[in-house]
PDB file of C-alpha atoms in Angstrom:
ATOM      1  CA  MET A   1       3.972  12.892 -13.633  1.00  0.00           C
ATOM      2  CA  GLY A   2       0.622  14.313 -14.666  1.00  0.00           C
ATOM      3  CA  THR A   3      -2.622  14.246 -12.744  1.00  0.00           C
ATOM      4  CA  LYS A   4      -5.288  12.080 -14.332  1.00  0.00           C
ATOM      5  CA  ILE A   5      -8.851  13.325 -14.694  1.00  0.00           C
ATOM      6  CA  TYR A   6     -11.931  11.143 -14.709  1.00  0.00           C
ATOM      7  CA  LEU A   7     -14.440  11.672 -17.491  1.00  0.00           C
ATOM      8  CA  SER A   8     -18.085  10.590 -17.301  1.00  0.00           C
ATOM      9  CA  THR A   9     -17.682   7.914 -19.947  1.00  0.00           C
ATOM     10  CA  ALA A  10     -17.559   4.141 -19.956  1.00  0.00           C
ATOM     11  CA  LYS A  11     -14.057   4.191 -21.431  1.00  0.00           C
ATOM     12  CA  SER A  12     -11.085   3.525 -19.195  1.00  0.00           C
ATOM     13  CA  ARG A  13      -8.328   6.087 -18.926  1.00  0.00           C
ATOM     14  CA  ILE A  14      -5.962   3.317 -20.012  1.00  0.00           C
ATOM     15  CA  PRO A  15      -5.484   3.409 -23.825  1.00  0.00           C
ATOM     16  CA  GLY A  16      -7.018   0.445 -25.568  1.00  0.00           C
ATOM     17  CA  ALA A  17      -8.970  -0.781 -22.530  1.00  0.00           C
ATOM     18  CA  ILE A  18     -12.664  -0.587 -21.742  1.00  0.00           C
ATOM     19  CA  SER A  19     -14.143  -0.613 -18.249  1.00  0.00           C
ATOM     20  CA  SER A  20     -17.231   0.566 -16.451  1.00  0.00           C
ATOM     21  CA  ALA A  21     -17.505   4.222 -15.579  1.00  0.00           C
ATOM     22  CA  PRO A  22     -16.298   5.160 -12.083  1.00  0.00           C
ATOM     23  CA  THR A  23     -18.920   5.133  -9.351  1.00  0.00           C
ATOM     24  CA  ALA A  24     -19.803   8.174  -7.265  1.00  0.00           C
ATOM     25  CA  ALA A  25     -17.799   6.756  -4.355  1.00  0.00           C
ATOM     26  CA  GLU A  26     -14.767   6.202  -6.585  1.00  0.00           C
ATOM     27  CA  LEU A  27     -15.021   9.727  -7.970  1.00  0.00           C
ATOM     28  CA  ALA A  28     -15.318  11.232  -4.499  1.00  0.00           C
ATOM     29  CA  PHE A  29     -12.217   9.383  -3.327  1.00  0.00           C
ATOM     30  CA  PHE A  30     -10.289  10.116  -6.523  1.00  0.00           C
ATOM     31  CA  ASN A  31     -11.069  13.823  -6.350  1.00  0.00           C
ATOM     32  CA  ARG A  32      -9.830  14.286  -2.785  1.00  0.00           C
ATOM     33  CA  ALA A  33      -6.619  16.333  -2.960  1.00  0.00           C
ATOM     34  CA  GLU A  34      -5.051  14.085  -0.303  1.00  0.00           C
ATOM     35  CA  THR A  35      -5.395  10.988  -2.511  1.00  0.00           C
ATOM     36  CA  ARG A  36      -1.929  10.916  -4.060  1.00  0.00           C
ATOM     37  CA  ALA A  37      -1.688   7.393  -5.487  1.00  0.00           C
ATOM     38  CA  TRP A  38      -4.224   4.580  -5.870  1.00  0.00           C
ATOM     39  CA  TRP A  39      -3.369   1.118  -7.163  1.00  0.00           C
ATOM     40  CA  ASP A  40      -6.412  -1.038  -7.869  1.00  0.00           C
ATOM     41  CA  ALA A  41      -6.364  -4.740  -8.780  1.00  0.00           C
ATOM     42  CA  LYS A  42      -9.539  -4.520 -10.857  1.00  0.00           C
ATOM     43  CA  PRO A  43      -8.755  -5.833 -14.368  1.00  0.00           C
ATOM     44  CA  THR A  44      -8.441  -2.427 -16.035  1.00  0.00           C
ATOM     45  CA  PHE A  45      -5.432  -1.687 -13.849  1.00  0.00           C
ATOM     46  CA  GLY A  46      -4.178  -4.817 -12.087  1.00  0.00           C
ATOM     47  CA  GLN A  47      -4.084  -6.957 -15.243  1.00  0.00           C
ATOM     48  CA  HIS A  48      -1.209  -4.784 -16.460  1.00  0.00           C
ATOM     49  CA  VAL A  49       1.051  -6.461 -13.898  1.00  0.00           C
ATOM     50  CA  ASN A  50       0.842  -9.612 -16.026  1.00  0.00           C
ATOM     51  CA  ASP A  51       0.521  -8.286 -19.567  1.00  0.00           C
ATOM     52  CA  ARG A  52       2.599  -5.086 -19.422  1.00  0.00           C
ATOM     53  CA  GLY A  53       4.845  -5.574 -16.418  1.00  0.00           C
ATOM     54  CA  TYR A  54       3.629  -2.675 -14.289  1.00  0.00           C
ATOM     55  CA  TRP A  55       0.712  -1.786 -11.994  1.00  0.00           C
ATOM     56  CA  THR A  56      -1.152   1.286 -13.205  1.00  0.00           C
ATOM     57  CA  ASP A  57      -1.861   4.094 -10.754  1.00  0.00           C
ATOM     58  CA  ARG A  58      -5.405   5.431 -11.026  1.00  0.00           C
ATOM     59  CA  LYS A  59      -4.534   8.961  -9.864  1.00  0.00           C
ATOM     60  CA  ASN A  60      -1.177  10.560 -10.642  1.00  0.00           C
ATOM     61  CA  ALA A  61       0.770   8.195 -12.916  1.00  0.00           C
ATOM     62  CA  PHE A  62       2.827   6.675 -10.094  1.00  0.00           C
ATOM     63  CA  ASP A  63       2.916   3.354 -11.924  1.00  0.00           C
ATOM     64  CA  LEU A  64       4.679   0.532 -10.065  1.00  0.00           C
ATOM     65  CA  VAL A  65       7.449  -1.332 -11.892  1.00  0.00           C
ATOM     66  CA  PRO A  66       9.133  -4.644 -11.053  1.00  0.00           C
ATOM     67  CA  PHE A  67      12.317  -4.958  -9.059  1.00  0.00           C
ATOM     68  CA  GLY A  68      14.667  -6.926 -11.304  1.00  0.00           C
ATOM     69  CA  SER A  69      13.119  -9.634 -13.451  1.00  0.00           C
ATOM     70  CA  LEU A  70      10.617 -10.778 -10.827  1.00  0.00           C
ATOM     71  CA  ARG A  71       7.202  -9.385 -10.031  1.00  0.00           C
ATOM     72  CA  PRO A  72       4.002 -10.359  -8.223  1.00  0.00           C
ATOM     73  CA  GLU A  73       1.136 -11.665 -10.331  1.00  0.00           C
ATOM     74  CA  TYR A  74      -2.409 -10.587 -11.072  1.00  0.00           C
ATOM     75  CA  LEU A  75      -5.113 -13.119 -10.133  1.00  0.00           C
ATOM     76  CA  GLU A  76      -8.747 -12.816 -11.250  1.00  0.00           C
ATOM     77  CA  THR A  77     -10.045 -13.981  -7.876  1.00  0.00           C
ATOM     78  CA  GLY A  78      -8.655 -14.385  -4.392  1.00  0.00           C
ATOM     79  CA  GLY A  79      -9.642 -11.044  -2.918  1.00  0.00           C
ATOM     80  CA  PRO A  80     -12.574 -10.140  -0.672  1.00  0.00           C
ATOM     81  CA  ASP A  81     -15.943 -10.818  -2.334  1.00  0.00           C
ATOM     82  CA  SER A  82     -14.112 -12.865  -4.996  1.00  0.00           C
ATOM     83  CA  GLN A  83     -12.488  -9.741  -6.419  1.00  0.00           C
ATOM     84  CA  PRO A  84      -9.086  -9.665  -8.163  1.00  0.00           C
ATOM     85  CA  VAL A  85      -5.768  -9.267  -6.354  1.00  0.00           C
ATOM     86  CA  VAL A  86      -2.126  -8.702  -7.110  1.00  0.00           C
ATOM     87  CA  GLN A  87      -0.260 -11.317  -5.089  1.00  0.00           C
ATOM     88  CA  GLY A  88       3.306 -12.132  -4.120  1.00  0.00           C
ATOM     89  CA  ARG A  89       4.520 -15.277  -5.834  1.00  0.00           C
ATOM     90  CA  ASN A  90       4.969 -18.559  -3.997  1.00  0.00           C
ATOM     91  CA  SER A  91       8.635 -18.638  -5.009  1.00  0.00           C
ATOM     92  CA  GLY A  92      10.388 -18.036  -1.710  1.00  0.00           C
ATOM     93  CA  ALA A  93      13.064 -16.233  -3.705  1.00  0.00           C
ATOM     94  CA  THR A  94      14.196 -12.606  -3.536  1.00  0.00           C
ATOM     95  CA  ALA A  95      11.205 -10.387  -3.002  1.00  0.00           C
ATOM     96  CA  ASP A  96       8.999 -10.157  -6.084  1.00  0.00           C
ATOM     97  CA  ALA A  97       8.423  -6.483  -5.427  1.00  0.00           C
ATOM     98  CA  LEU A  98       6.854  -3.577  -7.281  1.00  0.00           C
ATOM     99  CA  LEU A  99       8.167  -0.078  -6.638  1.00  0.00           C
ATOM    100  CA  THR A 100       7.978   3.467  -7.887  1.00  0.00           C
ATOM    101  CA  PRO A 101      10.870   4.366 -10.207  1.00  0.00           C
ATOM    102  CA  SER A 102      13.732   6.623  -9.221  1.00  0.00           C
ATOM    103  CA  GLY A 103      12.756  10.272  -9.423  1.00  0.00           C
ATOM    104  CA  ASN A 104       9.026   9.544  -9.122  1.00  0.00           C
ATOM    105  CA  ALA A 105       8.417  11.167  -5.742  1.00  0.00           C
ATOM    106  CA  VAL A 106       5.222   9.593  -4.432  1.00  0.00           C
ATOM    107  CA  ILE A 107       6.216   9.909  -0.748  1.00  0.00           C
ATOM    108  CA  VAL A 108       6.378  13.510   0.433  1.00  0.00           C
ATOM    109  CA  THR A 109       7.737  15.009   3.626  1.00  0.00           C
ATOM    110  CA  GLY A 110       4.755  15.593   5.877  1.00  0.00           C
ATOM    111  CA  ASP A 111       1.735  13.681   7.128  1.00  0.00           C
ATOM    112  CA  LEU A 112       1.174  10.343   5.393  1.00  0.00           C
ATOM    113  CA  CYS A 113      -1.309   7.504   5.232  1.00  0.00           C
ATOM    114  CA  ILE A 114      -0.231   4.339   3.432  1.00  0.00           C
ATOM    115  CA  TRP A 115      -3.223   2.024   3.079  1.00  0.00           C
ATOM    116  CA  ALA A 116      -4.086  -1.356   1.600  1.00  0.00           C
ATOM    117  CA  VAL A 117      -6.884  -3.896   1.435  1.00  0.00           C
ATOM    118  CA  ALA A 118      -4.697  -6.924   2.055  1.00  0.00           C
ATOM    119  CA  LYS A 119      -4.217 -10.212   3.855  1.00  0.00           C
ATOM    120  CA  ALA A 120      -1.139 -11.740   5.492  1.00  0.00           C
ATOM    121  CA  GLY A 121       1.426 -13.573   3.417  1.00  0.00           C
ATOM    122  CA  SER A 122       2.511 -17.139   4.089  1.00  0.00           C
ATOM    123  CA  ASN A 123       6.088 -16.478   5.240  1.00  0.00           C
ATOM    124  CA  SER A 124       7.043 -15.130   8.629  1.00  0.00           C
ATOM    125  CA  ALA A 125       8.570 -11.859   7.397  1.00  0.00           C
ATOM    126  CA  ALA A 126       6.155 -11.047   4.555  1.00  0.00           C
ATOM    127  CA  PRO A 127       6.460  -7.304   3.803  1.00  0.00           C
ATOM    128  CA  LEU A 128       3.341  -5.429   2.773  1.00  0.00           C
ATOM    129  CA  PHE A 129       5.237  -2.293   1.762  1.00  0.00           C
ATOM    130  CA  SER A 130       8.330  -0.262   2.509  1.00  0.00           C
ATOM    131  CA  LEU A 131       9.005   3.446   2.385  1.00  0.00           C
ATOM    132  CA  ALA A 132      12.327   3.054   0.655  1.00  0.00           C
ATOM    133  CA  GLY A 133      15.318   3.993   2.747  1.00  0.00           C
ATOM    134  CA  ASN A 134      18.440   5.748   1.515  1.00  0.00           C
ATOM    135  CA  ASN A 135      21.125   3.924   3.509  1.00  0.00           C
ATOM    136  CA  GLY A 136      19.106   4.458   6.647  1.00  0.00           C
ATOM    137  CA  GLY A 137      15.673   5.663   7.656  1.00  0.00           C
ATOM    138  CA  GLY A 138      13.276   3.407   5.789  1.00  0.00           C
ATOM    139  CA  VAL A 139      10.071   1.971   7.231  1.00  0.00           C
ATOM    140  CA  THR A 140       8.529  -1.426   6.452  1.00  0.00           C
ATOM    141  CA  VAL A 141       5.135  -2.806   7.473  1.00  0.00           C
ATOM    142  CA  HIS A 142       4.786  -6.597   7.597  1.00  0.00           C
ATOM    143  CA  LEU A 143       1.651  -8.744   7.592  1.00  0.00           C
ATOM    144  CA  ARG A 144       2.747 -11.983   9.203  1.00  0.00           C
ATOM    145  CA  PRO A 145       0.949 -15.366   9.218  1.00  0.00           C
ATOM    146  CA  ILE A 146       0.931 -15.502  13.012  1.00  0.00           C
ATOM    147  CA  ASP A 147      -1.736 -12.885  13.754  1.00  0.00           C
ATOM    148  CA  LEU A 148       0.793 -10.063  13.819  1.00  0.00           C
ATOM    149  CA  VAL A 149       1.274  -6.785  12.002  1.00  0.00           C
ATOM    150  CA  LEU A 150       4.447  -4.857  12.679  1.00  0.00           C
ATOM    151  CA  ALA A 151       6.326  -1.756  11.584  1.00  0.00           C
ATOM    152  CA  ARG A 152      10.115  -1.780  11.408  1.00  0.00           C
ATOM    153  CA  THR A 153      12.524   1.065  10.825  1.00  0.00           C
ATOM    154  CA  GLU A 154      15.731   0.580   8.910  1.00  0.00           C
ATOM    155  CA  ALA A 155      19.278   1.516   9.860  1.00  0.00           C
ATOM    156  CA  ASP A 156      22.360   1.100   7.650  1.00  0.00           C
ATOM    157  CA  ASN A 157      22.774  -2.053   5.561  1.00  0.00           C
ATOM    158  CA  LEU A 158      19.202  -3.312   5.939  1.00  0.00           C
ATOM    159  CA  VAL A 159      19.393  -3.666   9.725  1.00  0.00           C
ATOM    160  CA  TYR A 160      15.927  -3.234  11.184  1.00  0.00           C
ATOM    161  CA  GLN A 161      14.411  -2.433  14.549  1.00  0.00           C
ATOM    162  CA  THR A 162      10.801  -3.338  15.295  1.00  0.00           C
ATOM    163  CA  ARG A 163       8.890  -0.266  16.496  1.00  0.00           C
ATOM    164  CA  VAL A 164       5.216  -1.329  16.466  1.00  0.00           C
ATOM    165  CA  THR A 165       3.907  -4.866  17.045  1.00  0.00           C
ATOM    166  CA  GLN A 166       0.160  -5.480  17.295  1.00  0.00           C
ATOM    167  CA  ALA A 167      -2.274  -8.362  16.866  1.00  0.00           C
ATOM    168  CA  LEU A 168      -4.209  -8.665  13.603  1.00  0.00           C
ATOM    169  CA  GLU A 169      -6.104 -11.722  12.418  1.00  0.00           C
ATOM    170  CA  ASP A 170      -4.151 -13.211   9.541  1.00  0.00           C
ATOM    171  CA  SER A 171      -6.801 -15.316   7.796  1.00  0.00           C
ATOM    172  CA  VAL A 172      -8.977 -12.504   6.435  1.00  0.00           C
ATOM    173  CA  PHE A 173      -8.609  -9.290   4.454  1.00  0.00           C
ATOM    174  CA  HIS A 174      -8.349  -5.994   6.307  1.00  0.00           C
ATOM    175  CA  LEU A 175      -8.167  -2.340   5.448  1.00  0.00           C
ATOM    176  CA  VAL A 176      -4.684  -1.749   6.875  1.00  0.00           C
ATOM    177  CA  GLN A 177      -3.432   1.811   7.351  1.00  0.00           C
ATOM    178  CA  PHE A 178       0.020   3.008   8.363  1.00  0.00           C
ATOM    179  CA  ASN A 179      -0.419   6.551   9.624  1.00  0.00           C
ATOM    180  CA  TYR A 180       2.489   8.919  10.104  1.00  0.00           C
ATOM    181  CA  LYS A 181       2.042  12.327  11.698  1.00  0.00           C
ATOM    182  CA  HIS A 182       5.031  14.458  10.807  1.00  0.00           C
ATOM    183  CA  GLY A 183       6.697  16.448  13.567  1.00  0.00           C
ATOM    184  CA  SER A 184       9.558  16.591  16.051  1.00  0.00           C
ATOM    185  CA  PRO A 185       8.962  13.991  17.170  1.00  0.00           C
ATOM    186  CA  GLY A 186       6.564  12.523  14.658  1.00  0.00           C
ATOM    187  CA  GLU A 187       4.276   9.576  15.375  1.00  0.00           C
ATOM    188  CA  MET A 188       3.602   6.288  13.591  1.00  0.00           C
ATOM    189  CA  SER A 189       0.677   3.956  14.195  1.00  0.00           C
ATOM    190  CA  ILE A 190      -1.079   1.055  12.479  1.00  0.00           C
ATOM    191  CA  TRP A 191      -4.833   0.919  12.036  1.00  0.00           C
ATOM    192  CA  ALA A 192      -7.010  -1.935  10.789  1.00  0.00           C
ATOM    193  CA  ASP A 193     -10.597  -1.692   9.609  1.00  0.00           C
ATOM    194  CA  GLY A 194     -10.868   1.874  10.873  1.00  0.00           C
ATOM    195  CA  ALA A 195      -9.552   1.291  14.414  1.00  0.00           C
ATOM    196  CA  LEU A 196      -6.179   1.922  16.040  1.00  0.00           C
ATOM    197  CA  LEU A 197      -4.363  -1.306  16.870  1.00  0.00           C
ATOM    198  CA  SER A 198      -3.240  -1.093  20.487  1.00  0.00           C
ATOM    199  CA  GLY A 199      -2.445  -3.352  23.398  1.00  0.00           C
ATOM    200  CA  GLY A 200       0.691  -4.848  21.902  1.00  0.00           C
ATOM    201  CA  ASP A 201       4.026  -3.042  21.835  1.00  0.00           C
ATOM    202  CA  PRO A 202       3.802  -0.158  22.468  1.00  0.00           C
ATOM    203  CA  ALA A 203       0.595  -0.610  24.429  1.00  0.00           C
ATOM    204  CA  SER A 204      -0.831   2.649  23.091  1.00  0.00           C
ATOM    205  CA  GLY A 205      -0.131   1.603  19.499  1.00  0.00           C
ATOM    206  CA  LYS A 206       1.685   4.895  18.889  1.00  0.00           C
ATOM    207  CA  TYR A 207       5.442   5.201  18.418  1.00  0.00           C
ATOM    208  CA  ALA A 208       7.360   8.485  18.446  1.00  0.00           C
ATOM    209  CA  TYR A 209       9.424   8.681  15.256  1.00  0.00           C
ATOM    210  CA  THR A 210      10.690  11.509  13.064  1.00  0.00           C
ATOM    211  CA  HIS A 211      11.579  10.949   9.434  1.00  0.00           C
ATOM    212  CA  GLY A 212      11.536  12.830   6.131  1.00  0.00           C
ATOM    213  CA  PHE A 213      11.630   9.751   3.829  1.00  0.00           C
ATOM    214  CA  PRO A 214      14.401  11.187   1.609  1.00  0.00           C
ATOM    215  CA  SER A 215      14.132   8.683  -1.247  1.00  0.00           C
ATOM    216  CA  ALA A 216      10.422   9.519  -1.765  1.00  0.00           C
ATOM    217  CA  ARG A 217       9.818   6.001  -3.135  1.00  0.00           C
ATOM    218  CA  ILE A 218       7.577   3.124  -2.066  1.00  0.00           C
ATOM    219  CA  ALA A 219       7.922  -0.618  -2.661  1.00  0.00           C
ATOM    220  CA  TRP A 220       4.972  -2.980  -2.313  1.00  0.00           C
ATOM    221  CA  PHE A 221       5.683  -6.658  -1.540  1.00  0.00           C
ATOM    222  CA  GLY A 222       9.258  -5.862  -0.517  1.00  0.00           C
ATOM    223  CA  GLU A 223      11.799  -4.116   1.734  1.00  0.00           C
ATOM    224  CA  TYR A 224      13.849  -1.804  -0.454  1.00  0.00           C
ATOM    225  CA  ASP A 225      16.820   0.443   0.232  1.00  0.00           C
ATOM    226  CA  VAL A 226      18.227   2.716  -2.462  1.00  0.00           C
ATOM    227  CA  ASN A 227      21.832   1.829  -1.581  1.00  0.00           C
ATOM    228  CA  ASP A 228      21.469  -1.754  -0.388  1.00  0.00           C
ATOM    229  CA  GLY A 229      18.803  -3.051  -2.769  1.00  0.00           C
ATOM    230  CA  MET A 230      15.993  -5.460  -1.926  1.00  0.00           C
ATOM    231  CA  SER A 231      16.059  -7.648   1.162  1.00  0.00           C
ATOM    232  CA  VAL A 232      15.637 -11.399   0.865  1.00  0.00           C
ATOM    233  CA  ASN A 233      12.271 -11.438   2.642  1.00  0.00           C
ATOM    234  CA  PRO A 234       9.585 -12.285   0.061  1.00  0.00           C
ATOM    235  CA  ALA A 235       5.898 -11.382   0.349  1.00  0.00           C
ATOM    236  CA  ARG A 236       5.046 -14.983  -0.427  1.00  0.00           C
ATOM    237  CA  ASN A 237       1.332 -15.384  -1.277  1.00  0.00           C
ATOM    238  CA  LEU A 238       0.520 -11.936   0.173  1.00  0.00           C
ATOM    239  CA  PRO A 239      -2.528 -10.593  -1.733  1.00  0.00           C
ATOM    240  CA  ILE A 240      -3.375  -6.905  -2.193  1.00  0.00           C
ATOM    241  CA  ALA A 241      -6.776  -5.999  -3.579  1.00  0.00           C
ATOM    242  CA  MET A 242      -6.022  -2.269  -3.680  1.00  0.00           C
ATOM    243  CA  CYS A 243      -3.615   0.109  -2.006  1.00  0.00           C
ATOM    244  CA  GLY A 244      -2.490   3.701  -2.019  1.00  0.00           C
ATOM    245  CA  VAL A 245      -0.745   6.746  -0.606  1.00  0.00           C
ATOM    246  CA  ALA A 246      -2.380   9.835   0.876  1.00  0.00           C
ATOM    247  CA  THR A 247      -0.849  13.089   2.059  1.00  0.00           C
ATOM    248  CA  THR A 248      -2.753  13.174   5.320  1.00  0.00           C
ATOM    249  CA  HIS A 249      -2.768  11.766   8.838  1.00  0.00           C
ATOM    250  CA  ALA A 250      -6.057   9.909   8.478  1.00  0.00           C
ATOM    251  CA  PRO A 251      -7.033   9.960  12.196  1.00  0.00           C
ATOM    252  CA  ASP A 252      -7.137  13.763  11.937  1.00  0.00           C
ATOM    253  CA  ASN A 253      -8.980  13.892   8.607  1.00  0.00           C
ATOM    254  CA  ASN A 254     -12.510  12.528   8.927  1.00  0.00           C
ATOM    255  CA  ALA A 255     -13.549  13.651   5.449  1.00  0.00           C
ATOM    256  CA  TRP A 256     -10.772  11.799   3.629  1.00  0.00           C
ATOM    257  CA  GLN A 257     -11.189   8.713   5.822  1.00  0.00           C
ATOM    258  CA  ALA A 258     -14.930   8.671   5.097  1.00  0.00           C
ATOM    259  CA  ALA A 259     -14.259   8.855   1.351  1.00  0.00           C
ATOM    260  CA  LEU A 260     -11.799   5.944   1.593  1.00  0.00           C
ATOM    261  CA  LYS A 261     -14.220   3.888   3.665  1.00  0.00           C
ATOM    262  CA  ALA A 262     -17.146   4.500   1.296  1.00  0.00           C
ATOM    263  CA  MET A 263     -15.100   3.520  -1.750  1.00  0.00           C
ATOM    264  CA  VAL A 264     -13.668   0.380  -0.117  1.00  0.00           C
ATOM    265  CA  LEU A 265     -17.007  -0.842   1.280  1.00  0.00           C
ATOM    266  CA  GLU A 266     -18.757  -0.299  -2.033  1.00  0.00           C
ATOM    267  CA  ARG A 267     -16.227  -2.608  -3.701  1.00  0.00           C
ATOM    268  CA  TYR A 268     -15.883  -5.070  -0.822  1.00  0.00           C
ATOM    269  CA  PRO A 269     -19.161  -5.175   1.128  1.00  0.00           C
ATOM    270  CA  SER A 270     -18.010  -8.178   3.174  1.00  0.00           C
ATOM    271  CA  LEU A 271     -15.431  -6.062   5.015  1.00  0.00           C
ATOM    272  CA  VAL A 272     -16.382  -4.574   8.369  1.00  0.00           C
ATOM    273  CA  ILE A 273     -14.878  -1.113   8.862  1.00  0.00           C
ATOM    274  CA  ALA A 274     -15.522   1.127  11.838  1.00  0.00           C
TER     275      ALA A 274
END
């Protein structure tokens, strides 16, 4: 895993591909030390899901690879402001997930922010992402087509307990953030469009939880456990316009959050982010 460096040229950092030079907002976000991984559905990167079988990471070579023979698909439109997305297939089969390979430690022990510009899938258990468990201890965030977003923790053999359940409009794209503040106990919360989701269960929106994420892997569009494999819940028709991992608790890091917000709003001006 080697850190990528932007150059002030119109050439993409992907061999054989040409794209526009990064904007100032993209550079500012890219250059933040907390920005650990950044998957973007713009053609230079997202198109690789279809033509090469993986989703290119813009930052640190944490490229996402398919689980088994199935994978989500790149679509030229379907995102906010008619931008591209990578979307779960309408198969209803085993999750068409993308995940970081074994040994590629994108998830570190410490504060974390997992974020995505995404919209709910069409099935009731559609997973946005999972912090891959290791026979216990994983976390999955679901975007459900019933105005709900929820976080579940995993016990042995893919048995889950719902920890956070909050309301979130399912018909539009949101900047969704799962924030984890490491500690004893730690704290997990879900934010949308720059605001803490609260009023559901728990009412404060904050759940006390301590975890070191031992597998250090992430799966998008699926619930993955290193020992038990992928769950049967597919992210059917769930679109992601971009997503990423940061080594920070975003509510405590105004500078990183501002860089994320500026980059996202530049690309998707129709979004409303606090």
